[in-house]
Amino acid sequence: MEANGEMIGLTERQQAVQDLARAFAEKELRPVVAHFDETQEFPSALVARLGELGFMGITWPEDLGGAGLSPMEAVVIIEELARVDPSIALTVASHNSLCTGHIMMFGNEEQRRKYVPSLASGRDLGAWGLTEPGSGSDAGGMKTTAVRDGADWILNGSKTFITQGSVGSVYVILAVTDSSSSRKGISAFILEKGAPGFTIGKKENKLGMRCSDTATLLFDHVRVPGENLMGVPGEGFKQALRVLDGGRVGIAALSVGIAQGAFEASVKYARERSQFGKALGEFQGIQWKLADMATDIEAARLLTHKAAWRQTEGLPLTLAASQAKYFASEAAVRAANEAVQIHGGYGFIKEFPVEKFYRDVKLMTIGEGTSEVQKMVIARHLLGHGA
């Protein structure tokens, strides 16, 4: 692998997928990146095209409407999209790994057959509800409840910062079903848009990732059919940790893509911009910045591919996913910061892509578990304390 985007070790199929994703990003995303960032409009037509390409169900079985590819192909696709527009890449990553991923991993056969085909094709969008106004990293502080009522459950509470929150059709919602047992009392339910008492709250006005839909969800005595419980009551938190492992691999890939995009823009600018009678890239200070960025990208990509490989092989993933997500997200922040510095004043205006990378990238160190949480997970594994 090299920081120019050439990857050693990709199979012929993986290379073809990379070429397809890059062509789509360059032809269909790049011309409209600024428009969707400015308007915050959700790019429904582009997402439909991604569904046609198989990118909304990358790893899910073909008989369920998926593309039947591996986690490595998913990483390649997300990186290529993020290299041009991280917001679109976030939509793809979250849709694949969270809601659909949860149903695929922990839903029963009937639930998979009912929901996955429309999700994997992109006809429906999925959202995943874990975070609440008072509980982010501390899922044990969850206040949303689900109480049995005959064969059904009654859901009350709210979720915040939910990706695809207002544009989704299928939701996986985590709720407390046994308040006496903390995290062990959390269960997971499938909820459909339009259920009585289920409303969409505020759509967030964000620093970055502005065309990725993020909204609050509100539940007021929402009746959830008993057959929409995934697994048995009390398994939801354990399920969520597994889902987050896969999500963190996606965020690592997204981070690599952002860093790659910022790096490529910086190399281009360093070659074209002249100061004091010579190209900017001839100054050692700029060369060292580019060298650090390229090395960070190389290391981040290797960690991300290692995690994707472990995911493909069905090996324990938590440590590798956290290491990849932690390192890649922090490396991407450094790369975006240096890219703006290399561009100088031009890095501060919207006509140059690094301004958007700089705004988008900060979410990478927050979403799917903050950098601090990743360090906690890593340390616990190193000390033999588990996740």
Coordinates of C-alpha atoms in Angstrom, one line a residue:
M1 CA 0.0 0.0 0.0
E2 CA 1.1 3.5 -0.7
A3 CA -0.3 6.9 0.2
N4 CA -1.2 7.6 -3.4
G5 CA -4.0 5.1 -3.0
E6 CA -2.4 2.1 -4.7
M7 CA -2.9 -1.0 -2.5
I8 CA -0.7 -4.0 -2.5
G9 CA -2.5 -7.3 -1.9
L10 CA -5.9 -6.5 -3.2
T11 CA -7.5 -9.4 -5.2
E12 CA -8.7 -8.9 -8.7
R13 CA -12.3 -8.6 -7.4
Q14 CA -11.3 -6.1 -4.7
Q15 CA -9.4 -4.0 -7.3
A16 CA -12.5 -4.0 -9.5
V17 CA -14.7 -2.9 -6.6
Q18 CA -12.2 -0.1 -5.8
D19 CA -12.2 1.1 -9.4
L20 CA -16.0 1.1 -9.4
A21 CA -16.3 3.0 -6.2
R22 CA -13.6 5.5 -7.3
A23 CA -15.3 6.1 -10.6
F24 CA -18.6 6.7 -8.9
A25 CA -17.0 9.1 -6.4
E26 CA -15.2 11.1 -9.1
K27 CA -18.0 11.3 -11.6
E28 CA -21.1 11.5 -9.5
L29 CA -20.0 12.8 -6.1
R30 CA -17.3 15.3 -6.7
P31 CA -19.4 17.7 -8.8
V32 CA -22.1 18.0 -6.1
V33 CA -20.1 17.8 -2.9
A34 CA -20.2 21.6 -2.2
H35 CA -23.9 21.8 -3.1
F36 CA -25.0 19.1 -0.6
D37 CA -22.7 20.4 2.1
E38 CA -24.1 23.9 1.8
T39 CA -27.8 22.9 1.6
Q40 CA -27.6 20.0 4.1
E41 CA -30.1 18.3 1.7
F42 CA -30.1 14.5 2.0
P43 CA -28.9 13.1 -1.4
S44 CA -31.6 10.6 -2.0
A45 CA -30.9 10.1 -5.7
L46 CA -27.3 9.5 -5.1
V47 CA -28.1 7.0 -2.3
A48 CA -30.5 5.2 -4.7
R49 CA -27.6 4.9 -7.2
L50 CA -25.4 3.5 -4.5
G51 CA -28.1 0.9 -3.9
E52 CA -28.1 0.0 -7.6
L53 CA -24.3 -0.6 -7.3
G54 CA -24.7 -2.9 -4.3
F55 CA -23.1 -0.5 -1.9
M56 CA -26.0 -0.3 0.5
G57 CA -25.8 -4.1 1.2
I58 CA -22.1 -4.8 0.6
T59 CA -21.5 -7.8 2.7
W60 CA -25.0 -9.3 3.0
P61 CA -26.0 -12.4 1.1
E62 CA -27.2 -12.2 -2.4
D63 CA -30.4 -14.1 -1.6
L64 CA -31.3 -11.3 0.8
G65 CA -30.6 -8.6 -1.8
G66 CA -27.0 -7.9 -0.8
A67 CA -23.9 -7.8 -2.9
G68 CA -22.3 -10.9 -1.2
L69 CA -18.9 -9.2 -0.9
S70 CA -16.5 -9.3 2.1
P71 CA -15.6 -6.8 4.8
M72 CA -12.5 -6.0 2.8
E73 CA -14.5 -4.8 -0.1
A74 CA -16.7 -2.8 2.3
V75 CA -13.5 -1.1 3.6
V76 CA -12.3 -0.3 0.1
I77 CA -15.7 1.2 -0.9
I78 CA -16.1 3.4 2.1
E79 CA -12.5 4.6 1.8
E80 CA -13.0 5.6 -1.9
L81 CA -16.3 7.4 -1.2
A82 CA -14.8 9.2 1.8
R83 CA -11.8 10.3 -0.2
V84 CA -14.3 12.6 -2.1
D85 CA -17.3 13.1 0.2
P86 CA -17.2 11.8 3.8
S87 CA -20.9 12.5 4.3
I88 CA -21.9 10.0 1.7
A89 CA -19.4 7.5 3.0
L90 CA -20.9 7.9 6.5
T91 CA -24.4 7.2 5.1
V92 CA -23.0 4.0 3.5
A93 CA -21.0 2.9 6.5
S94 CA -23.7 3.4 9.1
H95 CA -26.5 1.9 7.0
N96 CA -24.4 -1.2 6.3
S97 CA -22.9 -1.8 9.7
L98 CA -25.5 -0.6 12.3
C99 CA -29.2 -1.2 11.6
T100 CA -28.7 -3.8 8.9
G101 CA -25.7 -5.3 10.6
H102 CA -27.7 -5.7 13.9
I103 CA -30.5 -7.5 12.2
M104 CA -28.2 -9.7 10.2
M105 CA -26.2 -10.7 13.3
F106 CA -28.9 -11.1 15.9
G107 CA -32.2 -11.2 14.1
N108 CA -34.0 -14.5 13.5
E109 CA -34.6 -15.9 10.0
E110 CA -38.1 -14.3 9.8
Q111 CA -36.7 -10.9 10.8
R112 CA -33.9 -11.1 8.3
R113 CA -36.2 -12.1 5.5
K114 CA -38.7 -9.3 6.3
Y115 CA -36.3 -6.4 6.6
V116 CA -32.9 -7.1 5.0
P117 CA -33.8 -7.2 1.3
S118 CA -35.2 -3.7 1.3
L119 CA -32.3 -2.4 3.4
A120 CA -29.6 -4.2 1.4
S121 CA -31.0 -2.8 -1.9
G122 CA -31.2 0.7 -0.5
R123 CA -35.0 0.9 -1.0
D124 CA -35.2 1.5 2.7
L125 CA -32.7 3.2 4.9
G126 CA -31.8 1.9 8.3
A127 CA -31.0 3.8 11.5
W128 CA -29.7 2.5 14.9
G129 CA -30.7 4.0 18.2
L130 CA -28.3 3.7 21.1
T131 CA -27.3 7.3 22.0
E132 CA -29.5 9.4 24.2
P133 CA -29.4 13.0 25.4
G134 CA -28.0 11.8 28.8
S135 CA -26.1 8.7 27.7
G136 CA -23.4 8.6 25.0
S137 CA -20.3 6.7 26.0
D138 CA -22.2 5.6 29.2
A139 CA -24.8 3.3 27.7
G140 CA -25.6 2.2 31.3
G141 CA -27.3 5.5 31.7
M142 CA -29.9 4.7 29.1
K143 CA -33.4 6.1 30.0
T144 CA -35.5 4.8 27.1
T145 CA -37.7 1.9 28.4
A146 CA -39.7 -1.0 26.9
V147 CA -42.3 -2.6 29.1
R148 CA -44.2 -5.7 28.4
D149 CA -47.9 -5.4 27.5
G150 CA -49.2 -8.8 26.7
A151 CA -47.3 -10.1 23.8
D152 CA -46.1 -6.7 22.8
W153 CA -43.8 -4.0 24.3
I154 CA -44.5 -0.4 25.0
L155 CA -41.6 1.9 24.2
N156 CA -41.0 5.3 25.8
G157 CA -38.1 7.7 25.7
S158 CA -35.8 9.4 23.1
K159 CA -32.7 8.9 21.1
T160 CA -30.3 11.6 19.8
F161 CA -27.6 12.0 17.2
I162 CA -29.2 9.2 15.1
T163 CA -27.7 8.8 11.6
Q164 CA -30.5 8.4 9.0
G165 CA -32.8 9.5 11.8
S166 CA -35.3 11.4 9.7
V167 CA -34.9 9.6 6.4
G168 CA -34.8 6.0 7.7
S169 CA -37.6 3.5 7.4
V170 CA -36.4 0.7 9.6
Y171 CA -34.9 1.3 13.1
V172 CA -33.1 -0.8 15.6
I173 CA -33.8 0.7 19.0
L174 CA -32.0 -0.2 22.3
A175 CA -34.2 0.1 25.4
V176 CA -34.1 -0.8 29.1
T177 CA -36.3 -3.8 29.8
D178 CA -35.1 -4.5 33.3
S179 CA -34.0 -1.4 35.2
S180 CA -32.6 -3.5 38.1
S181 CA -29.8 -5.0 36.1
S182 CA -28.1 -2.0 34.4
R183 CA -26.5 -2.9 31.0
K184 CA -27.7 -6.5 31.2
G185 CA -31.3 -5.2 31.2
I186 CA -31.1 -3.6 27.7
S187 CA -32.9 -5.2 24.8
A188 CA -33.0 -4.5 21.1
F189 CA -36.2 -4.0 19.0
I190 CA -36.9 -3.4 15.3
L191 CA -39.2 -0.4 14.8
E192 CA -40.8 0.8 11.6
K193 CA -41.4 4.4 10.7
G194 CA -45.0 5.4 11.0
A195 CA -45.7 3.5 14.2
P196 CA -48.2 5.4 16.3
G197 CA -46.4 7.5 19.0
F198 CA -43.0 7.4 17.1
T199 CA -42.0 10.8 15.9
I200 CA -38.9 12.4 14.4
G201 CA -37.6 15.3 16.4
K202 CA -35.0 18.0 15.6
K203 CA -32.7 17.5 12.6
E204 CA -29.2 18.6 13.7
N205 CA -27.4 21.5 12.2
K206 CA -23.8 20.2 12.2
L207 CA -20.2 21.4 11.9
G208 CA -19.5 18.7 9.3
M209 CA -21.0 15.7 7.6
R210 CA -23.8 18.0 6.7
C211 CA -25.7 16.0 4.1
S212 CA -25.6 12.9 6.3
D213 CA -28.9 13.0 8.1
T214 CA -28.8 13.2 11.9
A215 CA -31.9 13.6 14.0
T216 CA -33.6 13.0 17.3
L217 CA -36.2 10.2 17.7
L218 CA -39.1 10.4 20.2
F219 CA -41.1 7.5 21.5
D220 CA -44.4 8.1 23.3
H221 CA -46.1 4.8 24.2
V222 CA -45.1 3.2 21.0
R223 CA -46.4 -0.4 20.7
V224 CA -43.7 -2.7 19.4
P225 CA -44.9 -6.2 18.3
G226 CA -43.3 -9.0 20.4
E227 CA -41.9 -10.6 17.3
N228 CA -39.7 -7.5 16.8
L229 CA -37.6 -8.2 19.8
M230 CA -34.1 -9.4 18.7
G231 CA -32.9 -12.4 20.7
V232 CA -34.1 -12.5 24.3
P233 CA -34.6 -9.7 26.7
G234 CA -31.4 -8.4 28.3
E235 CA -29.1 -9.3 25.4
G236 CA -29.2 -5.9 23.7
F237 CA -26.1 -4.4 25.3
K238 CA -24.0 -7.5 24.4
Q239 CA -25.4 -7.3 20.9
A240 CA -24.6 -3.6 20.6
L241 CA -20.9 -4.2 21.5
R242 CA -20.6 -6.7 18.6
V243 CA -22.4 -4.3 16.2
L244 CA -20.1 -1.5 17.3
D245 CA -17.0 -3.6 16.5
G246 CA -18.1 -3.8 12.8
G247 CA -19.1 -0.1 12.9
R248 CA -15.6 0.9 14.1
V249 CA -14.0 -0.9 11.2
G250 CA -16.2 1.3 8.9
I251 CA -15.2 4.5 10.7
A252 CA -11.6 3.5 10.4
A253 CA -12.0 3.1 6.6
L254 CA -13.8 6.4 6.5
S255 CA -11.0 8.0 8.4
V256 CA -8.4 6.6 6.0
G257 CA -10.5 8.0 3.1
I258 CA -10.6 11.5 4.6
A259 CA -6.9 11.4 5.2
Q260 CA -6.2 10.2 1.7
G261 CA -8.4 13.0 0.2
A262 CA -6.7 15.7 2.3
F263 CA -3.3 14.3 1.4
E264 CA -4.0 14.2 -2.3
A265 CA -5.3 17.8 -2.3
S266 CA -2.2 18.9 -0.3
V267 CA 0.2 17.2 -2.8
K268 CA -1.6 18.9 -5.7
Y269 CA -1.5 22.3 -4.0
A270 CA 2.2 21.9 -3.0
R271 CA 3.1 21.2 -6.7
E272 CA 1.0 24.1 -8.1
R273 CA 1.5 26.9 -5.6
S274 CA 4.6 29.0 -5.8
Q275 CA 6.1 31.1 -3.0
F276 CA 9.4 33.0 -3.0
G277 CA 10.1 31.9 -6.5
K278 CA 9.7 28.2 -6.1
A279 CA 7.0 25.5 -5.7
L280 CA 5.7 25.1 -2.2
G281 CA 6.6 21.5 -2.3
E282 CA 10.3 22.4 -2.5
F283 CA 10.3 23.7 1.1
Q284 CA 11.4 21.2 3.6
G285 CA 8.7 22.2 6.1
I286 CA 6.0 21.3 3.6
Q287 CA 7.9 18.1 2.6
W288 CA 8.0 16.9 6.2
K289 CA 4.3 17.5 6.6
L290 CA 3.5 15.4 3.6
A291 CA 5.9 12.7 4.8
D292 CA 4.1 12.5 8.1
M293 CA 0.7 12.4 6.4
A294 CA 1.7 9.7 4.0
T295 CA 3.2 7.5 6.8
D296 CA 0.1 8.0 9.0
I297 CA -2.2 7.0 6.1
E298 CA -0.1 3.9 5.4
A299 CA -0.2 2.8 9.1
A300 CA -3.9 3.5 9.4
R301 CA -4.8 1.6 6.2
L302 CA -2.8 -1.4 7.4
L303 CA -4.6 -1.5 10.8
T304 CA -7.9 -1.1 9.0
H305 CA -7.2 -3.9 6.6
K306 CA -6.1 -6.1 9.4
A307 CA -9.4 -5.5 11.2
A308 CA -11.3 -6.2 8.0
W309 CA -9.4 -9.4 7.5
R310 CA -10.2 -10.6 11.0
Q311 CA -13.8 -9.7 10.4
T312 CA -13.8 -11.7 7.2
E313 CA -12.2 -14.7 8.9
G314 CA -14.6 -14.6 11.8
L315 CA -11.8 -14.0 14.3
P316 CA -12.2 -11.9 17.6
L317 CA -12.5 -8.3 16.4
T318 CA -12.9 -6.0 19.3
L319 CA -9.2 -5.2 19.9
A320 CA -8.3 -4.8 16.2
A321 CA -11.4 -2.7 15.5
S322 CA -10.7 -0.4 18.4
Q323 CA -7.0 0.0 17.5
A324 CA -7.9 0.7 13.8
K325 CA -10.6 3.2 14.7
Y326 CA -8.5 5.0 17.3
F327 CA -5.4 5.3 15.2
A328 CA -7.1 6.0 11.9
S329 CA -9.4 8.7 13.3
E330 CA -6.7 10.5 15.1
A331 CA -4.4 10.2 12.0
A332 CA -7.2 11.7 9.8
V333 CA -7.6 14.7 12.2
R334 CA -3.8 15.3 11.9
A335 CA -3.9 15.0 8.2
A336 CA -6.8 17.4 7.7
N337 CA -5.2 19.9 10.1
E338 CA -1.9 19.8 8.2
A339 CA -3.7 20.0 4.9
V340 CA -5.3 23.3 5.9
Q341 CA -2.0 24.5 7.1
I342 CA -0.3 23.6 3.8
H343 CA -3.0 25.5 1.9
G344 CA -2.6 28.6 4.2
G345 CA -5.4 31.1 3.7
Y346 CA -6.8 29.1 0.8
G347 CA -7.4 26.2 3.3
F348 CA -9.8 28.4 5.1
I349 CA -12.2 28.9 2.2
K350 CA -14.8 26.6 0.7
E351 CA -13.5 26.6 -2.8
F352 CA -10.7 24.2 -1.7
P353 CA -11.7 20.7 -0.5
V354 CA -9.5 20.6 2.6
E355 CA -11.9 23.1 4.4
K356 CA -14.6 20.5 4.3
F357 CA -12.3 17.6 5.2
Y358 CA -11.3 19.7 8.3
R359 CA -14.9 20.0 9.4
D360 CA -16.0 16.5 8.5
V361 CA -13.1 14.7 10.2
K362 CA -13.7 15.6 13.8
L363 CA -16.7 13.2 14.0
M364 CA -14.3 10.3 13.4
T365 CA -12.8 10.7 16.9
I366 CA -16.3 10.9 18.4
G367 CA -18.7 8.6 16.6
E368 CA -18.9 4.8 17.3
G369 CA -17.1 5.4 20.6
T370 CA -14.7 8.3 21.3
S371 CA -11.0 8.0 21.2
E372 CA -11.0 7.9 25.0
V373 CA -13.4 4.9 24.9
Q374 CA -11.2 3.1 22.3
K375 CA -8.2 3.5 24.6
M376 CA -10.2 2.1 27.5
V377 CA -11.2 -0.9 25.3
I378 CA -7.7 -1.5 24.1
A379 CA -6.2 -1.2 27.6
R380 CA -8.8 -3.7 29.0
H381 CA -7.8 -6.2 26.4
L382 CA -4.1 -5.8 27.1
L383 CA -4.7 -6.2 30.8
G384 CA -6.9 -9.2 30.3
H385 CA -10.1 -7.5 31.5
G386 CA -12.1 -8.0 28.3
A387 CA -14.2 -5.3 26.7

